[in-house]
CSV table of C-alpha atoms and ligand atoms in Angstrom, one decimal:
chain,number,residue,atom,x,y,z
A,1,MET,CA,297.4,210.1,-27.7
A,2,PRO,CA,294.9,207.6,-29.2
A,3,GLU,CA,291.9,209.0,-30.4
A,4,TYR,CA,288.3,208.3,-29.6
A,5,ASP,CA,284.9,209.1,-30.7
A,6,ILE,CA,283.0,211.6,-28.9
A,7,PHE,CA,279.2,211.1,-30.1
A,8,ILE,CA,277.1,214.0,-29.4
A,9,GLU,CA,273.2,213.5,-30.3
A,10,GLU,CA,269.7,214.1,-28.8
A,11,ASN,CA,268.4,210.7,-27.7
A,12,GLY,CA,271.7,209.1,-28.3
A,13,LEU,CA,271.6,207.2,-25.2
A,14,LEU,CA,269.1,204.9,-27.2
A,15,ASN,CA,272.1,204.1,-29.4
A,16,LEU,CA,274.5,203.0,-26.4
A,17,PRO,CA,274.3,199.3,-27.2
A,18,LYS,CA,275.4,200.3,-31.0
A,19,TYR,CA,278.4,202.2,-29.8
A,20,ILE,CA,279.3,199.6,-27.0
A,21,LYS,CA,279.4,197.0,-29.7
A,22,GLU,CA,281.9,198.8,-31.9
A,23,VAL,CA,284.7,198.6,-28.9
A,24,TYR,CA,283.7,195.7,-26.9
A,25,ILE,CA,282.6,192.0,-27.3
A,26,PHE,CA,281.7,190.8,-24.0
A,27,HIS,CA,278.7,190.8,-22.1
A,28,ASP,CA,279.0,192.2,-18.6
A,29,ILE,CA,278.9,196.1,-18.1
A,30,TYR,CA,279.9,197.8,-15.0
A,31,ILE,CA,278.1,201.4,-14.6
A,32,VAL,CA,279.3,203.6,-11.8
A,33,THR,CA,276.7,206.5,-11.0
A,34,ASP,CA,275.4,208.5,-8.2
A,35,GLU,CA,272.2,208.3,-6.3
A,36,ASN,CA,270.5,211.2,-8.1
A,37,VAL,CA,271.5,210.0,-11.5
A,38,TYR,CA,270.4,206.6,-10.6
A,39,GLY,CA,267.1,207.5,-9.3
A,40,LEU,CA,266.3,209.3,-12.6
A,41,TYR,CA,267.8,207.0,-15.1
A,42,LYS,CA,268.3,203.2,-13.7
A,43,GLU,CA,265.2,202.0,-15.5
A,44,LYS,CA,266.0,203.5,-18.9
A,45,VAL,CA,269.6,202.6,-19.0
A,46,GLU,CA,268.8,198.9,-17.9
A,47,VAL,CA,265.8,198.8,-20.9
A,48,ILE,CA,268.1,200.1,-23.4
A,49,LEU,CA,271.0,197.8,-22.4
A,50,GLY,CA,268.6,194.6,-21.9
A,51,ASP,CA,270.9,192.5,-23.9
A,52,TYR,CA,273.8,192.9,-21.3
A,53,LYS,CA,274.2,191.8,-17.8
A,54,VAL,CA,274.4,195.4,-16.0
A,55,PHE,CA,275.9,196.0,-12.6
A,56,PHE,CA,275.4,199.3,-11.0
A,57,VAL,CA,277.7,200.8,-8.3
A,58,VAL,CA,276.1,203.9,-6.9
A,59,VAL,CA,277.9,206.6,-4.8
A,60,LYS,CA,276.6,209.6,-3.2
A,61,PRO,CA,276.3,212.7,-5.1
A,62,GLY,CA,278.9,215.6,-4.6
A,63,GLU,CA,282.4,216.1,-4.6
A,64,LYS,CA,282.8,214.4,-1.2
A,65,SER,CA,282.5,211.4,-3.5
A,66,LYS,CA,285.9,212.0,-5.2
A,67,SER,CA,287.5,210.7,-2.1
A,68,LEU,CA,290.3,207.7,-1.5
A,69,ASP,CA,287.4,206.1,0.9
A,70,VAL,CA,284.9,206.1,-2.2
A,71,TYR,CA,287.5,205.0,-4.5
A,72,HIS,CA,288.4,202.1,-2.4
A,73,GLN,CA,284.8,201.3,-1.9
A,74,VAL,CA,283.8,201.3,-5.7
A,75,ILE,CA,286.7,199.0,-6.4
A,76,LYS,CA,285.8,196.7,-3.6
A,77,GLU,CA,282.0,196.6,-4.9
A,78,LEU,CA,283.3,195.9,-8.7
A,79,VAL,CA,285.6,193.2,-7.5
A,80,GLN,CA,282.7,191.7,-5.3
A,81,LYS,CA,280.3,191.8,-8.2
A,82,GLY,CA,282.8,189.9,-10.5
A,83,MET,CA,284.2,192.4,-12.7
A,84,ARG,CA,287.5,191.2,-14.6
A,85,ARG,CA,290.3,193.1,-16.2
A,86,ASN,CA,288.7,193.1,-19.7
A,87,HIS,CA,285.2,194.3,-18.4
A,88,LEU,CA,283.6,197.6,-19.7
A,89,LEU,CA,283.3,200.3,-17.2
A,90,ILE,CA,280.9,203.2,-17.8
A,91,ALA,CA,280.9,206.5,-15.8
A,92,LEU,CA,277.3,207.6,-15.8
A,93,GLY,CA,276.8,211.2,-14.1
A,94,GLY,CA,278.3,214.3,-13.7
A,95,GLY,CA,282.2,215.5,-13.4
A,96,VAL,CA,282.3,213.8,-10.0
A,97,VAL,CA,281.2,210.4,-11.3
A,98,GLY,CA,283.4,211.0,-14.4
A,99,ASP,CA,286.4,211.8,-12.5
A,100,LEU,CA,286.1,209.2,-9.9
A,101,THR,CA,285.1,206.4,-12.2
A,102,GLY,CA,287.8,207.4,-14.9
A,103,PHE,CA,290.4,206.9,-12.0
A,104,VAL,CA,289.0,203.6,-11.2
A,105,ALA,CA,289.2,202.8,-14.4
A,106,SER,CA,292.8,203.6,-14.9
A,107,THR,CA,294.0,201.7,-11.7
A,108,ILE,CA,291.7,198.5,-11.4
A,109,PHE,CA,293.3,195.4,-12.7
A,110,ARG,CA,296.1,198.0,-14.0
A,111,GLY,CA,293.5,199.5,-16.4
A,112,VAL,CA,290.0,198.7,-18.0
A,113,PRO,CA,288.1,199.7,-21.1
A,114,PHE,CA,285.9,202.6,-19.8
A,115,ALA,CA,283.0,204.7,-21.3
A,116,GLN,CA,281.8,208.0,-20.2
A,117,ILE,CA,278.3,209.3,-20.3
A,118,PRO,CA,278.1,212.7,-18.9
A,119,THR,CA,275.2,213.9,-17.7
A,120,THR,CA,275.6,217.5,-16.5
A,121,LEU,CA,276.3,220.2,-18.9
A,122,LEU,CA,279.4,220.8,-17.2
A,123,ALA,CA,280.8,217.3,-17.6
A,124,GLN,CA,279.3,217.2,-21.2
A,125,VAL,CA,281.3,220.2,-22.5
A,126,ASP,CA,284.3,220.1,-20.0
A,127,SER,CA,285.3,217.2,-17.7
A,128,SER,CA,284.3,214.2,-19.9
A,129,VAL,CA,286.8,215.6,-22.6
A,130,GLY,CA,290.6,215.7,-22.4
A,131,GLY,CA,291.6,212.5,-20.3
A,132,LYS,CA,292.2,213.8,-17.0
A,133,VAL,CA,290.7,211.7,-14.2
A,134,GLY,CA,291.2,211.6,-10.8
A,135,ILE,CA,290.3,212.4,-7.1
A,136,ASP,CA,290.7,214.7,-4.2
A,137,LEU,CA,292.5,214.6,-0.7
A,138,GLU,CA,291.7,216.9,2.1
A,139,GLU,CA,294.9,218.9,1.1
A,140,GLY,CA,293.4,219.9,-2.0
A,141,LYS,CA,291.3,219.0,-5.2
A,142,ASN,CA,292.6,216.5,-8.0
A,143,LEU,CA,295.8,215.8,-6.0
A,144,ILE,CA,295.8,212.1,-7.2
A,145,GLY,CA,295.1,211.2,-10.8
A,146,SER,CA,296.1,210.2,-14.3
A,147,PHE,CA,295.5,211.0,-17.7
A,148,TYR,CA,293.1,207.8,-19.2
A,149,ASN,CA,291.0,208.1,-22.3
A,150,PRO,CA,287.8,206.3,-22.8
A,151,LYS,CA,287.0,204.2,-25.5
A,152,PHE,CA,284.0,206.7,-26.3
A,153,VAL,CA,282.0,209.5,-24.8
A,154,LEU,CA,278.2,209.8,-25.4
A,155,ILE,CA,276.9,213.0,-24.9
A,156,ASP,CA,273.0,213.0,-24.6
A,157,PRO,CA,271.6,216.6,-24.3
A,158,GLU,CA,268.4,214.7,-23.2
A,159,PHE,CA,270.0,214.3,-19.6
A,160,LEU,CA,269.9,218.0,-19.3
A,161,ARG,CA,266.1,218.4,-19.0
A,162,THR,CA,266.4,217.0,-15.4
A,163,LEU,CA,269.3,219.4,-14.6
A,164,SER,CA,268.8,222.0,-11.9
A,165,ASP,CA,268.9,225.7,-13.1
A,166,LYS,CA,272.1,226.1,-11.1
A,167,GLU,CA,273.8,223.1,-12.4
A,168,TYR,CA,272.6,224.2,-16.0
A,169,ALA,CA,274.2,227.7,-15.2
A,170,ASN,CA,277.3,226.2,-13.9
A,171,GLY,CA,277.9,224.5,-17.2
A,172,LEU,CA,277.0,227.5,-19.1
A,173,ALA,CA,279.9,229.3,-17.4
A,174,GLU,CA,282.7,226.8,-19.3
A,175,MET,CA,281.0,227.4,-22.6
A,176,ILE,CA,280.9,231.0,-22.1
A,177,LYS,CA,284.9,230.6,-21.3
A,178,ALA,CA,285.2,228.4,-24.4
A,179,GLY,CA,283.6,230.8,-26.6
A,180,LEU,CA,285.6,233.7,-25.3
A,181,ILE,CA,288.9,232.0,-25.7
A,182,GLY,CA,288.1,230.0,-28.9
A,183,ASP,CA,284.7,230.4,-30.9
A,184,LYS,CA,283.1,233.7,-31.5
A,185,LYS,CA,280.2,232.1,-32.8
A,186,LEU,CA,279.4,230.1,-29.7
A,187,TYR,CA,280.1,233.2,-27.8
A,188,HIS,CA,277.5,235.4,-29.6
A,189,HIS,CA,274.9,232.5,-29.6
A,190,LEU,CA,275.5,232.5,-25.7
A,191,LEU,CA,274.7,236.1,-25.4
A,192,SER,CA,271.1,235.9,-26.6
A,193,HIS,CA,270.1,232.2,-25.7
A,194,ASP,CA,270.1,230.8,-22.0
A,195,LYS,CA,269.5,227.2,-23.3
A,196,VAL,CA,272.0,225.2,-25.7
A,197,THR,CA,271.8,222.7,-28.1
A,198,GLU,CA,273.9,219.9,-29.7
A,199,GLU,CA,275.4,222.3,-31.9
A,200,GLU,CA,276.8,224.6,-29.0
A,201,ILE,CA,277.9,221.7,-27.1
A,202,THR,CA,279.6,220.6,-30.2
A,203,MET,CA,281.5,223.9,-30.5
A,204,ALA,CA,282.5,224.0,-26.9
A,205,ILE,CA,283.8,220.6,-26.9
A,206,GLN,CA,285.8,221.4,-30.1
A,207,VAL,CA,287.5,224.4,-28.6
A,208,LYS,CA,288.9,222.1,-25.8
A,209,ARG,CA,289.5,219.3,-27.9
A,210,ALA,CA,291.5,221.3,-30.0
A,211,LEU,CA,293.9,222.5,-27.4
A,212,VAL,CA,294.0,219.0,-25.7
A,213,LEU,CA,294.9,217.4,-28.9
A,214,MET,CA,298.0,220.1,-29.2
A,215,ASP,CA,298.9,219.4,-25.8
A,216,PRO,CA,297.5,216.2,-24.3
A,217,TYR,CA,299.4,216.4,-21.1
A,218,ASP,CA,298.8,219.9,-20.0
A,219,LYS,CA,302.2,221.4,-20.6
A,220,LYS,CA,301.3,224.6,-22.8
A,221,GLU,CA,298.3,225.1,-25.2
A,222,ARG,CA,295.9,223.6,-22.6
A,223,MET,CA,296.6,226.6,-20.4
A,224,TYR,CA,294.1,228.8,-22.4
A,225,LEU,CA,291.5,226.7,-20.8
A,226,ASN,CA,292.4,228.3,-17.6
A,227,PHE,CA,290.9,231.6,-18.5
A,228,GLY,CA,289.0,233.1,-15.3
A,229,HIS,CA,290.4,229.8,-13.4
A,230,THR,CA,293.4,231.5,-11.8
A,231,PHE,CA,291.1,233.9,-9.7
A,232,GLY,CA,288.4,231.1,-9.9
A,233,HIS,CA,290.4,228.6,-8.1
A,234,ALA,CA,291.4,231.2,-5.6
A,235,ILE,CA,287.9,232.3,-5.0
A,236,GLU,CA,286.9,228.8,-4.5
A,237,MET,CA,289.9,227.9,-2.2
A,238,LYS,CA,289.2,231.1,0.0
A,239,ASN,CA,285.6,230.2,0.4
A,240,LYS,CA,286.4,226.6,1.1
A,241,TYR,CA,284.7,225.2,-2.1
A,242,GLU,CA,281.1,226.2,-0.2
A,243,THR,CA,279.8,229.7,-1.3
A,244,TYR,CA,280.4,229.6,-5.0
A,245,LYS,CA,279.8,226.8,-7.4
A,246,HIS,CA,282.8,226.3,-9.7
A,247,GLY,CA,281.0,228.2,-12.7
A,248,GLU,CA,280.3,230.9,-10.3
A,249,ALA,CA,283.8,231.2,-9.2
A,250,ILE,CA,285.2,231.2,-12.8
A,251,SER,CA,282.6,234.0,-13.9
A,252,TYR,CA,283.9,236.3,-11.1
A,253,GLY,CA,287.5,235.0,-12.5
A,254,MET,CA,286.7,235.7,-16.1
A,255,LEU,CA,285.6,239.3,-15.0
A,256,MET,CA,288.7,239.7,-13.1
A,257,ALA,CA,291.0,238.5,-15.8
A,258,LEU,CA,289.1,240.9,-18.5
A,259,GLU,CA,289.6,243.7,-16.2
A,260,ILE,CA,293.3,242.9,-15.9
A,261,GLY,CA,293.4,243.0,-19.7
A,262,VAL,CA,291.8,246.3,-19.6
A,263,MET,CA,294.2,247.5,-17.4
A,264,HIS,CA,296.9,246.5,-19.7
A,265,HIS,CA,295.0,247.9,-22.6
A,266,GLU,CA,294.7,244.7,-24.3
A,267,THR,CA,291.0,243.9,-23.6
A,268,LYS,CA,288.3,246.6,-24.7
A,269,GLN,CA,286.1,248.0,-21.8
A,270,GLU,CA,283.3,247.3,-24.2
A,271,LEU,CA,283.8,243.4,-23.7
A,272,TYR,CA,284.2,243.5,-20.1
A,273,ASP,CA,280.7,245.4,-20.2
A,274,GLU,CA,279.1,243.0,-22.3
A,275,VAL,CA,280.4,239.8,-20.5
A,276,LYS,CA,279.5,241.2,-17.3
A,277,ALA,CA,275.8,241.7,-18.3
A,278,LEU,CA,275.6,238.2,-19.5
A,279,LEU,CA,277.1,236.7,-16.5
A,280,LEU,CA,274.6,238.9,-14.3
A,281,LYS,CA,271.9,237.8,-16.7
A,282,ARG,CA,272.7,234.2,-16.1
A,283,GLY,CA,273.0,234.4,-12.5
A,284,LEU,CA,276.4,233.4,-12.3
A,285,VAL,CA,277.7,236.7,-10.6
A,286,LYS,CA,276.0,239.3,-8.4
A,287,GLU,CA,277.0,242.7,-7.6
A,288,PRO,CA,279.0,243.9,-6.0
A,289,LEU,CA,281.5,241.8,-7.8
A,290,LEU,CA,284.3,240.1,-5.9
A,291,LYS,CA,287.6,242.1,-6.4
A,292,VAL,CA,290.9,241.2,-7.4
A,293,GLU,CA,292.6,242.8,-4.3
A,294,ASP,CA,291.0,240.3,-2.1
A,295,TYR,CA,292.3,237.2,-3.8
A,296,ARG,CA,296.1,238.2,-4.3
A,297,ASP,CA,297.2,236.1,-1.4
A,298,GLU,CA,295.5,232.9,-2.8
A,299,ILE,CA,297.1,233.7,-6.3
A,300,LYS,CA,300.6,233.1,-4.6
A,301,HIS,CA,299.7,229.7,-3.8
A,302,ASP,CA,298.4,228.8,-7.4
A,303,LYS,CA,299.9,225.9,-9.0
A,304,LYS,CA,300.6,227.9,-11.8
A,305,HIS,CA,302.7,230.7,-10.1
A,306,LEU,CA,306.1,230.7,-11.0
A,307,GLY,CA,307.7,232.5,-8.2
A,308,ASN,CA,308.4,235.7,-10.2
A,309,GLY,CA,304.9,236.3,-10.9
A,310,LEU,CA,302.5,234.1,-13.3
A,311,ASN,CA,301.5,233.4,-16.6
A,312,PHE,CA,298.0,234.6,-17.0
A,313,ILE,CA,295.4,234.1,-19.6
A,314,ILE,CA,293.7,237.4,-20.9
A,315,VAL,CA,291.3,237.5,-23.9
A,316,ASP,CA,292.3,240.5,-26.6
A,317,ARG,CA,289.5,239.7,-28.8
A,318,ILE,CA,286.5,237.6,-28.9
A,319,GLY,CA,287.6,234.0,-29.7
A,320,ASP,CA,291.2,234.6,-29.3
A,321,ALA,CA,293.2,234.3,-25.8
A,322,LYS,CA,296.6,235.0,-25.2
A,323,ILE,CA,299.1,234.4,-22.5
A,324,VAL,CA,300.5,237.4,-20.8
A,325,HIS,CA,303.3,237.2,-18.0
A,326,LEU,CA,302.5,239.3,-14.7
A,327,LYS,CA,304.5,240.4,-12.3
A,328,GLU,CA,302.8,240.7,-8.9
A,329,SER,CA,303.1,244.3,-8.8
A,330,ASP,CA,300.7,244.2,-12.2
A,331,PHE,CA,297.7,242.9,-10.6
B,1,LIG,N1,288.5,216.1,-15.7
B,1,LIG,C1,288.5,217.2,-15.9
B,1,LIG,O1,288.9,217.8,-16.8
B,1,LIG,C2,287.6,218.1,-15.2
B,1,LIG,C3,287.0,219.4,-15.6
B,1,LIG,C4,286.3,220.2,-15.1
B,1,LIG,C5,285.6,219.7,-14.2
B,1,LIG,N2,285.9,218.6,-13.4
B,1,LIG,C6,285.3,218.2,-12.1
B,1,LIG,O2,284.1,217.8,-12.4
B,1,LIG,C7,283.5,218.0,-11.1
B,1,LIG,C8,282.0,218.8,-11.2
B,1,LIG,O3,281.2,218.4,-11.9
B,1,LIG,P1,279.6,218.6,-12.2
B,1,LIG,O4,279.7,220.1,-12.2
B,1,LIG,O5,279.4,217.7,-13.3
B,1,LIG,O6,279.0,217.9,-10.6
B,1,LIG,P2,278.3,216.8,-10.0
B,1,LIG,O7,279.1,215.4,-10.9
B,1,LIG,O8,278.4,216.7,-8.7
B,1,LIG,O9,276.9,217.0,-10.7
B,1,LIG,C9,276.1,218.1,-9.9
B,1,LIG,C10,274.9,217.5,-9.4
B,1,LIG,O10,274.0,217.3,-10.7
B,1,LIG,C11,273.4,216.0,-10.2
B,1,LIG,N3,272.9,215.5,-11.6
B,1,LIG,C12,273.9,215.0,-12.6
B,1,LIG,N4,273.2,214.6,-13.6
B,1,LIG,C13,271.9,215.1,-13.6
B,1,LIG,C14,271.1,215.2,-14.4
B,1,LIG,N5,270.9,214.6,-15.6
B,1,LIG,N6,269.7,215.5,-14.0
B,1,LIG,C15,269.6,215.8,-12.5
B,1,LIG,N7,270.6,215.8,-11.7
B,1,LIG,C16,271.9,215.5,-12.1
B,1,LIG,C17,274.4,215.0,-9.4
B,1,LIG,O11,273.9,214.1,-8.6
B,1,LIG,C18,274.9,216.3,-8.7
B,1,LIG,O12,274.0,216.4,-7.8
B,1,LIG,C19,284.4,218.5,-10.0
B,1,LIG,O13,284.9,217.6,-9.3
B,1,LIG,C20,285.5,218.9,-11.1
B,1,LIG,O14,286.8,218.8,-10.4
B,1,LIG,C21,286.9,217.6,-14.0
B,2,LIG,ZN1,286.7,225.2,-14.8
């Protein structure tokens, strides 16, 4: 899998022309974004890219834009605006815009050069890294997609200033996960600080990137990233993706996974208690907590379910995850 740069830099947006010049020689740039991000950042981006001819395609905010209809619409608009197969496509937005635009980039004209400028914390630490792009069907999330790497990812923590507390916490949940499975120092930082800087964003990305490099096509090591997600997905599915944000669902899921670890004498009760206190403090979970037994049926439909049970990620020590095989009677 070819390498690409991830620039993580406060006010890095100002250096966008420099990063573009390293990978792109033409003058036309097509940017897909959503209405919220467009409203907040259109002018700034236009000024910074003053030397370029910039075309915007703006979609509605929210998961509904990861659909075949919007995918079709975006491609039509790009073609109508004159896009050619060697033109650069930029995703400017959260994970929705990143996944949608990446999938457009991987398929329009059989693939065009693509860059990611993630603007939510979740997109900065998670969805913009790893090459997975795609859209949803009514039957399920991310059912159509591909692996498609950007030319570069530009992460500017300045974008987080306009993010709502809820969206911020959503990204923190994935960072807490990254700390628990792969970086003790990151986890300890998150225990005592409610804001993050370039440094912690870099640490979280590093956890994901290391696993992605070992396992680009998600066959093995990437599975560790699923800590908290088996139950998290079950919670999202059972509640029709409405009641809980992804970060909240995986927060309950992480606690369920830690609880199963405690039951199997792999995880210490103190770790469970500490993570629970942290997630309560960040508003990611509320008491009474959701319970494992209420989500068993959904787990059976999880794509990682193997028929005779499932491979499940637990954390035995902070910064160190482990795969255990669980039979249905085990949880
Ligand atoms: N490809 C992957 O590996 C991967 C990994 C994790 C998640 N995802 C996907 O990511 C998506 C979720 O991404 P998300 O949580 O970023 O949601 P999102 O893209 O819907 O963004 C959340 C909200 O924040 C707004 N927003 C974005 N940037 C902002 C800013 N700087 N200031 C103010 N508001 C801003 C958006 O308009 C939107 O309303 C899901 O579709 C999920 O499947 C993909
Ligand atoms: Zn996740």
